[in-house]
Coordinates of C-alpha atoms and ligand atoms in Angstrom, one line a residue:
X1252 CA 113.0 82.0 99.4
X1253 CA 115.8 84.5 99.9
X1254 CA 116.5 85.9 96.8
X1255 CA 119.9 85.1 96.6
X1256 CA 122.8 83.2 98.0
X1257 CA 125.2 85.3 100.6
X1258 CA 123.9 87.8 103.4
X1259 CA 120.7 89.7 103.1
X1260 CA 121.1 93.2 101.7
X1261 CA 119.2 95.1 104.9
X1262 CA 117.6 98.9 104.9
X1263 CA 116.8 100.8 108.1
X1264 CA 113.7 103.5 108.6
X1265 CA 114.0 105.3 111.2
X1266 CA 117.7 104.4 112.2
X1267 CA 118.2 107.6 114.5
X1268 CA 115.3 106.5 116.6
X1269 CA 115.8 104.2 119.5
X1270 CA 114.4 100.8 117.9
X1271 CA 116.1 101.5 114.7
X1272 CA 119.7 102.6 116.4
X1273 CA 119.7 98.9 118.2
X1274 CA 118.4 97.4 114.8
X1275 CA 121.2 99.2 113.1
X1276 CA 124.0 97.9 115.5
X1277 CA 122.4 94.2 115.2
X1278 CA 122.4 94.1 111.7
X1279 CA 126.0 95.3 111.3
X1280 CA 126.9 92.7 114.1
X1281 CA 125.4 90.1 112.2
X1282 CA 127.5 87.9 109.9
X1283 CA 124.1 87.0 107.9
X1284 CA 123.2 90.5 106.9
X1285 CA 124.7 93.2 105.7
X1286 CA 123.2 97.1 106.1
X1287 CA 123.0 98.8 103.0
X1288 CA 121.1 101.3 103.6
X1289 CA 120.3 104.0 107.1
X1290 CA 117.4 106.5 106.6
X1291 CA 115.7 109.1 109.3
X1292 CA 114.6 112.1 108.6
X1293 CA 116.6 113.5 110.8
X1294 CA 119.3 112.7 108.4
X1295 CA 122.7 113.8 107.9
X1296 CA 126.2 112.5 109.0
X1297 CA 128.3 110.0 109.1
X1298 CA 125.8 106.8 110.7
X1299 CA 128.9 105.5 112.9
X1300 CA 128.9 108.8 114.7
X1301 CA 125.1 108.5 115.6
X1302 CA 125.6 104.6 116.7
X1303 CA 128.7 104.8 118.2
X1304 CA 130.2 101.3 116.4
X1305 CA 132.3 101.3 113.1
X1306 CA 129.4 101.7 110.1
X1307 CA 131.6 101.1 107.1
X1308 CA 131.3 104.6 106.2
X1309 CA 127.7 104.6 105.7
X1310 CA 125.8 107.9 106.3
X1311 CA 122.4 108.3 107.4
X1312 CA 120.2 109.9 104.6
X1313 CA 116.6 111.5 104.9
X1314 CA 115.1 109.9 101.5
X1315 CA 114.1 106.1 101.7
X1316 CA 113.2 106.2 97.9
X1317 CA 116.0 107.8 96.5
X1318 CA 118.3 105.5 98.9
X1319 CA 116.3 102.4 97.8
X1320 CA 116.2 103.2 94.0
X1321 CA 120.1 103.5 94.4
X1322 CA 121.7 101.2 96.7
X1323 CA 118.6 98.4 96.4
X1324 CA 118.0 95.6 99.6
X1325 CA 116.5 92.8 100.2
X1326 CA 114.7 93.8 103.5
X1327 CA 113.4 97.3 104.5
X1328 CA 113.1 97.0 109.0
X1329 CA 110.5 99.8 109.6
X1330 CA 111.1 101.6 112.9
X1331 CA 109.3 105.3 112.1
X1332 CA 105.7 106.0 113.1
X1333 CA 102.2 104.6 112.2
X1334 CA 101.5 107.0 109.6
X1335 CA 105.2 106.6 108.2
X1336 CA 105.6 102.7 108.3
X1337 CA 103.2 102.5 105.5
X1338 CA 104.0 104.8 103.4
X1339 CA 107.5 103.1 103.6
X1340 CA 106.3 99.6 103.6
X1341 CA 104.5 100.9 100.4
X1342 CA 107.9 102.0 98.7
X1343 CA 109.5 98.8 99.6
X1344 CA 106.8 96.9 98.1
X1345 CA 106.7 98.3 94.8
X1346 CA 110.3 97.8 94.5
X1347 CA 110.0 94.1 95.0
X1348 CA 111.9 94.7 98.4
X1349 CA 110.4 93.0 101.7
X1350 CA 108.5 95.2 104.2
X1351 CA 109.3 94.1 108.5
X1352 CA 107.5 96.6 110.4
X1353 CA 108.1 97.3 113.7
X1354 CA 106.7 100.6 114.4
X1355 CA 103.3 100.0 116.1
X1356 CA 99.7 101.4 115.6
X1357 CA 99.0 100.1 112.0
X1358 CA 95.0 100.0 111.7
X1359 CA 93.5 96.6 110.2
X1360 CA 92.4 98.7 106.9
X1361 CA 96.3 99.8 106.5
X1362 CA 97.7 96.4 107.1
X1363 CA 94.6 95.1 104.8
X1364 CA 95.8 97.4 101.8
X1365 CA 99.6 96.2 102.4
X1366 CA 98.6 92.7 102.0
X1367 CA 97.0 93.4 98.6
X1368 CA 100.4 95.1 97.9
X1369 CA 102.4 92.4 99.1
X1370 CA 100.0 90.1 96.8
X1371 CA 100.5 92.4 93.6
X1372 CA 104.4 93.0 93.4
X1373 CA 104.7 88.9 94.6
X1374 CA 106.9 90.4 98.0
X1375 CA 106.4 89.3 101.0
X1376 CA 106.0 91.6 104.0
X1377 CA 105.4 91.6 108.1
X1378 CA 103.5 93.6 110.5
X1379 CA 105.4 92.4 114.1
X1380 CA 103.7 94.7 116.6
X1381 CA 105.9 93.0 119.6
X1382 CA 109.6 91.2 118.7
X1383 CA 110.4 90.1 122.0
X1384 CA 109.9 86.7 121.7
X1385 CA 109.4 86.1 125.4
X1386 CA 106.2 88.6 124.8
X1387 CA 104.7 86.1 121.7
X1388 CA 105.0 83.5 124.6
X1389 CA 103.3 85.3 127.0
X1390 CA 100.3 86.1 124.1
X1391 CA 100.2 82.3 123.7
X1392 CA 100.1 80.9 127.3
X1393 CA 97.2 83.7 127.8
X1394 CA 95.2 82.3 125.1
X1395 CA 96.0 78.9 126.7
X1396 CA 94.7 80.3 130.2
X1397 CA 91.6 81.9 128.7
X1398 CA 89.9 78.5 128.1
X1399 CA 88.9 77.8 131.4
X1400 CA 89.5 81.0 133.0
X1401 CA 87.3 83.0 131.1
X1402 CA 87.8 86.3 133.6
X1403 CA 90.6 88.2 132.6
X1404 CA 92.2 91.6 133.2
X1405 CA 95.6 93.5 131.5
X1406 CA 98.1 95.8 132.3
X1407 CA 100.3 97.3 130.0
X1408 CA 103.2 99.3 131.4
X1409 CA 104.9 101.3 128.9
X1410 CA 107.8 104.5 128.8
X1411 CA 105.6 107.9 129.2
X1412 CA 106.9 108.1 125.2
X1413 CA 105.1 106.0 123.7
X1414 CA 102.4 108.0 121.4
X1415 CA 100.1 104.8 121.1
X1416 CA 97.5 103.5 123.9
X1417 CA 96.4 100.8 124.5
X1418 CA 99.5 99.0 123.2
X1419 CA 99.1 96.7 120.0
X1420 CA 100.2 93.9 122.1
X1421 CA 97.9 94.5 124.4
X1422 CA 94.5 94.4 122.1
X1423 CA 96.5 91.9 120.2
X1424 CA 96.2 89.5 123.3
X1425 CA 92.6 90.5 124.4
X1426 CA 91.7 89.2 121.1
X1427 CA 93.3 86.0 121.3
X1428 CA 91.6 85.7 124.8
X1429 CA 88.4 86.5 123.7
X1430 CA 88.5 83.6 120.7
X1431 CA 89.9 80.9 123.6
X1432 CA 86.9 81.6 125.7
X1433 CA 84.9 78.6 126.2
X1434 CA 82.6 81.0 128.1
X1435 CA 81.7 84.8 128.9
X1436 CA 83.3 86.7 131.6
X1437 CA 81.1 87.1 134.2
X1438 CA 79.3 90.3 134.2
X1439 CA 80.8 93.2 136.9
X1440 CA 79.0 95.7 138.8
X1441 CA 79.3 99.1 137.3
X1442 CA 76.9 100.8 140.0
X1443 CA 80.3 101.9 142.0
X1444 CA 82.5 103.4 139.7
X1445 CA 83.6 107.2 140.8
X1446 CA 86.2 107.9 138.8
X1447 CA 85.7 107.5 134.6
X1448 CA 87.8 104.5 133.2
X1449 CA 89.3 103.1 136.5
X1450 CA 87.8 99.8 135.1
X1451 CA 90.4 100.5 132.1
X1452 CA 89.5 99.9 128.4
X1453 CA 87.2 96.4 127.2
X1454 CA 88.5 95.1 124.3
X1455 CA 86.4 92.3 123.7
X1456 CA 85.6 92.3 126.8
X1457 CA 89.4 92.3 128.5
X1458 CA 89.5 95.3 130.2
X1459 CA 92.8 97.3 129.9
X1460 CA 94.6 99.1 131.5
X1461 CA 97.9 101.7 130.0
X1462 CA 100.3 102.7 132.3
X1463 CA 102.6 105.2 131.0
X1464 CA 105.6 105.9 133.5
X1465 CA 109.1 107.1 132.8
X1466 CA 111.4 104.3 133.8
X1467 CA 109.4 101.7 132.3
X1468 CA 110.1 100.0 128.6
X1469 CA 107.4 97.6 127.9
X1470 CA 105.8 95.2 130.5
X1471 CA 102.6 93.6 130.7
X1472 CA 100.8 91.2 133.0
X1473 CA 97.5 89.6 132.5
X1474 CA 95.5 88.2 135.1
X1475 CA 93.6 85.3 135.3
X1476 CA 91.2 85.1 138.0
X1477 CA 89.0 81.7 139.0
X1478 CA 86.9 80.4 142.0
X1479 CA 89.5 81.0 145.0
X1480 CA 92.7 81.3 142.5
X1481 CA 94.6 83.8 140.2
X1482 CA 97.0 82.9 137.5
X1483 CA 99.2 86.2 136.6
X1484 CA 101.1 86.1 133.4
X1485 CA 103.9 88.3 132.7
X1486 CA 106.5 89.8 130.1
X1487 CA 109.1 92.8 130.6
X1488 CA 111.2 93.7 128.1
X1489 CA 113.8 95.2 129.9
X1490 CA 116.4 96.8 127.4
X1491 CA 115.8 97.2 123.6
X1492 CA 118.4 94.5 123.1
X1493 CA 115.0 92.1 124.3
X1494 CA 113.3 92.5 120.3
X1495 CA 116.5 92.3 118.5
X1496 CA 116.5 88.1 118.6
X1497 CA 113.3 88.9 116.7
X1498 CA 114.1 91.4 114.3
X1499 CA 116.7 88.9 113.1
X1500 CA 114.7 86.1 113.0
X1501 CA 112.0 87.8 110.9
X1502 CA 114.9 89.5 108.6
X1503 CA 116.0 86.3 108.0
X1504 CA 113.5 84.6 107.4
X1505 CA 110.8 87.2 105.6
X1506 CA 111.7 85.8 102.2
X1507 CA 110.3 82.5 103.4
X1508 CA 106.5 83.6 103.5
X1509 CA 104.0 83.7 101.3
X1510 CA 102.6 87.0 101.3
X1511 CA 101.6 89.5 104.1
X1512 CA 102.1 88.3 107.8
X1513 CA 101.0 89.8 111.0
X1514 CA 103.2 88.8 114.2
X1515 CA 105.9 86.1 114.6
X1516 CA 103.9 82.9 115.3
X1517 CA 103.7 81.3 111.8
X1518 CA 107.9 81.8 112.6
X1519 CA 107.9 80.4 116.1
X1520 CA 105.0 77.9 116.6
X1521 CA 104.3 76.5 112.6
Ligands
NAD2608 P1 111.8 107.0 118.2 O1 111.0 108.2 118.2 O2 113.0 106.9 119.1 O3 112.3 106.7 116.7 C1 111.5 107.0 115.5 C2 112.5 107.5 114.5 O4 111.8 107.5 113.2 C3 113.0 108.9 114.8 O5 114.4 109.0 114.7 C4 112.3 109.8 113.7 O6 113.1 110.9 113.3 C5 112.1 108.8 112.6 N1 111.1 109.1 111.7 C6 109.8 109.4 112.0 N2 109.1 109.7 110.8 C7 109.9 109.5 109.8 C8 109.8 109.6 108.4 N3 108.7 110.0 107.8 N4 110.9 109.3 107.7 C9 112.1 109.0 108.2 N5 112.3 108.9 109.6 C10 111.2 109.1 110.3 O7 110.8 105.8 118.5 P2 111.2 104.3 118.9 O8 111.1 104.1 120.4 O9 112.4 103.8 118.2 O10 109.9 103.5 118.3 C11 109.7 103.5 116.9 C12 108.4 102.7 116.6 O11 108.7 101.3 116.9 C13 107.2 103.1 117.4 O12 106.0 102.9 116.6 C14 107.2 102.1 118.6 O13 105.9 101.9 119.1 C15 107.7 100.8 117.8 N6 108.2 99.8 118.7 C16 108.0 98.5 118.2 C17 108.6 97.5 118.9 C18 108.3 96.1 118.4 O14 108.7 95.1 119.0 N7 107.7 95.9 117.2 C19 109.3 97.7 120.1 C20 109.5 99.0 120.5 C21 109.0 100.0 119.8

């Protein structure tokens, strides 16, 4: 349950980045939240002059512990790196203050130790590798497809800046594909390959494939193929402004969970 009546008290990691700039701006817009709290450690200045909208004086500061010890929140939204987000996550924990993190590339033995976290300090936290909620969809109609059309491929288009491959979303959705299968792929020739990896990556068996193009934000398409037919499923995020719907809903309603929660479908589909 929220832990109190009024808006949420909100912190931002990474608020000079590109995610945590938009997150910034949506939270301040929101009548449910208020932002207590901007942190990057590019810090320094007045926030408003990095944003470019009226911050209520806020600055952006480098520490997240000092900044959280003094100004406390209700919600941390994590928007640094993979090795940051749980050292943050961590901080937010042990202050009894509720982890969403967006930043990407968390490893199953990170996100296995924040969970016991969560479980110790009785706060709730989320790991939401995608927040476009168009792209959850897309992840659930592919699992759909994968019962009967067992053959699947993926391409993941990203900007040339992103520092992980293959996306989360990505394996995320090979693994959902692989549990839907009602039967293995069938087996492809490898005797005519020239060039290493054209085939992409398997993830259980999905092959992928990363694109990374300037221009692009985050796309991807997975294809379906069957006897004489293909089904082609696809998602683009198109402007940052495409995760912010989920950031809020998660911010919103992180208090609401019991413990440690990876992804947004226990919010959208339970
Ligand atoms: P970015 O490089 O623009 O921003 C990251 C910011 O974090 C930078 O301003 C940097 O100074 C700051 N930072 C890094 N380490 C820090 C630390 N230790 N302490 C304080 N600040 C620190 O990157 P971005 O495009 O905003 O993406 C951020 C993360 O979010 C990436 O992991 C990306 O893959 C992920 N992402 C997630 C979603 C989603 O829907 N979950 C969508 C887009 C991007």
């Amino acid at each position: 349950m929220p832990r109190g009546e009024g808006r949420l008290r909100v912190a931002v990691a990474g608020a000079a980045g590109r995610m945590g700039k938009e997150t910034c701006r949506t939270i301040l817009a929101s009548p449910d939240f208020e932002l207590v709290l901007a942190v990057d450690r590019s810090g320094g200045g007045p926030l408003g002059d990095i944003l470019g909208v009226d911050s209520h004086g806020l600055m952006l500061e480098g520490k997240l512990g000092e900044g959280l010890d003094r100004v406390g929140a209700d919600v941390l939204v994590e928007f640094t790196s993979a090795s940051a987000a749980p050292v943050h996550a961590e901080m937010a924990l042990k202050r009894g203050i509720a982890p969403v993190i967006g930043a990407t590339g968390l490893d199953k033995d990170t996100l296995r130790s924040l969970a016991a976290l969560s479980k110790e300090h009785g706060t709730p936290g989320m790991y939401v590798p995608n927040f476009a909620i168009g792209a959850v969809l897309m992840m659930k109609f592919s699992e759909m497809a994968a019962r009967w059309l067992p053959d699947a491929e993926i391409v993941e288009m990203h900007h040339d800046r992103k520092e992980d491959a293959p996306s989360g979303t990505s394996m995320r959705t090979a693994e959902m594909i692989a549990s839907a299968r009602k039967q293995p792929p069938t087996p492809k020739p490898r005797a005519a390959i020239k060039v290493e990896g054209v085939r992409g990556g398997a993830h259980h068996e999905v092959p992928i494939h990363s694109v990374r193009l300037p221009g692009l934000l985050a796309h991807q398409q997975v294809m379906f193929g069957g006897q004489g037919e293909v089904l082609t499923i696809r998602h683009d995020s198109l402007d940052r402004g495409s995760f912010m719907e989920g950031v809020k809903l998660c911010v919103s309603k992180v208090w609401d969970l019991d413990g440690f929660v990876i992804g947004m479908d226990r919010l959208l589909f339970e």
